[in-house]
Coordinates of C-alpha atoms in Angstrom, one line a residue:
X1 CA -3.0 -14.6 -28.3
X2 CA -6.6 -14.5 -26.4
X3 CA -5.3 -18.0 -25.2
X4 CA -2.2 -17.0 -23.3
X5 CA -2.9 -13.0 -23.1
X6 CA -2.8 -11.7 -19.3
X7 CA -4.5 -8.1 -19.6
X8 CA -3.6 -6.2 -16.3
X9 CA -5.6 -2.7 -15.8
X10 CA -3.8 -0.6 -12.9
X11 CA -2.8 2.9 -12.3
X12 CA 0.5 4.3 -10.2
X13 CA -1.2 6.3 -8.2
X14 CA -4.8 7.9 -6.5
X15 CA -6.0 11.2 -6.8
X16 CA -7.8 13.1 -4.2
X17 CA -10.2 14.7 -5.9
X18 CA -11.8 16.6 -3.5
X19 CA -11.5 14.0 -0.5
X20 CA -10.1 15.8 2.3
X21 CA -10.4 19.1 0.5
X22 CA -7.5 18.2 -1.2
X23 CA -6.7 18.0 -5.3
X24 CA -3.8 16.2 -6.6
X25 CA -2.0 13.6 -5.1
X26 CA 1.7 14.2 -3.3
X27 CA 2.3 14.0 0.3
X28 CA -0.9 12.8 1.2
X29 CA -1.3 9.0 2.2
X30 CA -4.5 9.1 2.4
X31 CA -6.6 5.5 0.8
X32 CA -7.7 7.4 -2.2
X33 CA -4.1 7.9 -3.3
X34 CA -2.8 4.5 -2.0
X35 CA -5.4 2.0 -2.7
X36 CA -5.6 1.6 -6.2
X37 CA -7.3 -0.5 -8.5
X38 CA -5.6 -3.4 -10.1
X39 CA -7.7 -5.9 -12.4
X40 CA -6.2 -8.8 -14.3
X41 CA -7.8 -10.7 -16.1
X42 CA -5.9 -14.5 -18.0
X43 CA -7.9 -16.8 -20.0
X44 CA -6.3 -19.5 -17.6
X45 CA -8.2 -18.0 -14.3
X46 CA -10.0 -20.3 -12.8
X47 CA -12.1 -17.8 -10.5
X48 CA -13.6 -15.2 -13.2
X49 CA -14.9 -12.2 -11.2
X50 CA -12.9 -13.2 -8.2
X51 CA -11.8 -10.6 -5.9
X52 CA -8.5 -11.0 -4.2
X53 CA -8.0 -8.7 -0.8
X54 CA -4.1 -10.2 -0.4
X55 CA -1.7 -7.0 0.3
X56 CA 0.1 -6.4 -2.9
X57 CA 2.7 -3.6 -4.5
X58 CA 2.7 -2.5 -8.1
X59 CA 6.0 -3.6 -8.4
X60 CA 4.8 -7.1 -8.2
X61 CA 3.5 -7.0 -11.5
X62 CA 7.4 -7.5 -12.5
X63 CA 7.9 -11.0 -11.1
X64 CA 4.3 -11.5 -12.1
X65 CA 5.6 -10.6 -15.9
X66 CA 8.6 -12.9 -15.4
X67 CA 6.7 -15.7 -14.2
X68 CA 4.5 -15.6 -17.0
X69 CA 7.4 -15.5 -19.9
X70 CA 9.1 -18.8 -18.4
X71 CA 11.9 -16.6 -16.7
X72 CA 13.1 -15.8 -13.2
X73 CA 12.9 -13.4 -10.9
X74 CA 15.6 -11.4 -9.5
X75 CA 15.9 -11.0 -5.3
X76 CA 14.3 -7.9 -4.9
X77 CA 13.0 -7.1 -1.5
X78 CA 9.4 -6.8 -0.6
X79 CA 8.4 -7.8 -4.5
X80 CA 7.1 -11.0 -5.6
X81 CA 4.8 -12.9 -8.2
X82 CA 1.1 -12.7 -7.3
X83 CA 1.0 -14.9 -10.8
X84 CA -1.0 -17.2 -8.5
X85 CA -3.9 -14.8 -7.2
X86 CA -4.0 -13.6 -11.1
X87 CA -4.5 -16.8 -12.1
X88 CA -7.9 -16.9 -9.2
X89 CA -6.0 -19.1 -6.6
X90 CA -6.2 -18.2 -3.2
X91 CA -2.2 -17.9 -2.5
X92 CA -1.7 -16.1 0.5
X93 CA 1.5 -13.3 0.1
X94 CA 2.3 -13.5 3.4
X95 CA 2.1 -9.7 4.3
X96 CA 0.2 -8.4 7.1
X97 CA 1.4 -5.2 6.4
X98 CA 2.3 -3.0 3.7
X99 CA 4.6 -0.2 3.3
X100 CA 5.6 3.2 1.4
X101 CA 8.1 6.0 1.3
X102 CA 7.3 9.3 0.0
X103 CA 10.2 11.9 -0.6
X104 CA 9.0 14.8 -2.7
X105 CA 6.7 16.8 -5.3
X106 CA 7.7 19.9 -6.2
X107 CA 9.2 20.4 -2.7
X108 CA 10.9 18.0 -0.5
X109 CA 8.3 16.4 2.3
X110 CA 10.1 12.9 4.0
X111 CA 7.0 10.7 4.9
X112 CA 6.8 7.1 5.2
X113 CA 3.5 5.4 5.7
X114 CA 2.6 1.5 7.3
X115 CA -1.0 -0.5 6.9
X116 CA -2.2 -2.8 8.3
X117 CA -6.0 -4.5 7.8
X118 CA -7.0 -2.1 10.4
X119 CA -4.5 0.8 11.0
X120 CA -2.8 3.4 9.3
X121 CA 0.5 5.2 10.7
X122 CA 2.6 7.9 9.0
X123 CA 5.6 9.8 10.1
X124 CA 5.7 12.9 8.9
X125 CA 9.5 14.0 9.5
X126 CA 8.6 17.9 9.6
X127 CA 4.5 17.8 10.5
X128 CA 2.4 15.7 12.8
X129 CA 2.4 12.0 12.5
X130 CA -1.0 10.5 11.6
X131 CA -2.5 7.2 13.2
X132 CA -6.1 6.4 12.1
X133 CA -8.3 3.1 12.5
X134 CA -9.4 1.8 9.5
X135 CA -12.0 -0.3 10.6
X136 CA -14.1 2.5 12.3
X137 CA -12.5 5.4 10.8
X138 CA -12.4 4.5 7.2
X139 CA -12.1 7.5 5.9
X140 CA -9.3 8.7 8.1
X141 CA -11.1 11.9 9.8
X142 CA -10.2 11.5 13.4
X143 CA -6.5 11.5 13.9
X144 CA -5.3 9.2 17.0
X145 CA -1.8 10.0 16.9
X146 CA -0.1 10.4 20.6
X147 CA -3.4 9.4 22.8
X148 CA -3.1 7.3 25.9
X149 CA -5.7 5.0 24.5
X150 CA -3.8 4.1 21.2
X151 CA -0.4 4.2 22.4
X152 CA -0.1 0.2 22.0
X153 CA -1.5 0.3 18.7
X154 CA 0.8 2.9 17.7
X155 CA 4.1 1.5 19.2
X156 CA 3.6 -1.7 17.3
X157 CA 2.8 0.1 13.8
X158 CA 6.5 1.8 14.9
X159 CA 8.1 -1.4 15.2
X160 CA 6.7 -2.4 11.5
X161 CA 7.4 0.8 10.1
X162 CA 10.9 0.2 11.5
X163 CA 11.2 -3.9 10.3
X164 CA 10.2 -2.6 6.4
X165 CA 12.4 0.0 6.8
X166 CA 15.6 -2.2 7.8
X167 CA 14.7 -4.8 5.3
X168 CA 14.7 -2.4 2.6
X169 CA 17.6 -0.5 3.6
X170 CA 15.7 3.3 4.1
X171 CA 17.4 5.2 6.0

């Protein structure tokens, strides 16, 4: 088995603990609850120790699984084997932006959240909407949602959120 064994360690989702004076996780799409660790390791890799910074989903791991056993894949939307980057190759996935939908925890909150490598917008259907810039704000204090100066930024992160959303059928 230690020949052919892929070991994955991962978790389904952040917890605050204490960033943003906030417990928990739930409506909050903050990195600490989104950007989770997920470590493979395969006896095949041919990069030990390598760090890949591709976009990637959770529910990759299930064409990643399927790859692995010889068997294919269904068409699922937005999902696909990162077998490759597992494995320590350097396979691009092709997203330059990732995507979530958040819908309720205890009470109902509609949110739905796009990233890019250096922006972060949410709409908050009942609340504010949230635009930070990862790259000098990376621990999304300052909120740029609405100003002049971001505006461009911000209508493009729209027109994301909006392409995800149409390809995956959200309403």
């Amino acid at each position: 088995l230690e020949d052919n064994t892929l070991v994955v360690f991962t978790t389904d989702h952040g917890d605050m603990m204490g960033a943003h004076r906030l417990i928990e996780k739930g409506p909050f799409t903050y990195e600490q609850c989104y950007r989770l660790p997920l470590v493979a390791a395969h006896p095949q890799c041919q990069a030990p120790g390598s760090v890949c910074d591709e976009f990637v989903y959770l529910h990759d791991l299930y064409p990643t699984f399927l790859e692995m056993a010889g068997r294919p894949a269904p068409a699922v939307p937005d999902s696909a084997s990162i077998l490759g980057n597992v494995l320590g190759r350097r396979q691009p996935t092709g997203r330059d932006s990732i995507y979530s939908a958040f819908y309720a925890q205890i009470f109902p909150y509609e949110q739905r959240m796009v990233r890019t490598r250096t922006h972060k917008l949410v709409y908050n259907r009942s609340d504010i909407g949230e635009l930070y810039d990862l790259a000098h704000d990376p621990w999304e204090l300052r909120n740029l949602i609405d100003l002049r100066e971001t505006r461009s930024v911000q209508d493009e992160l729209l027109e994301r959120m909006r392409a995800h959303m149409v390809a995956l059928g959200d309403p």
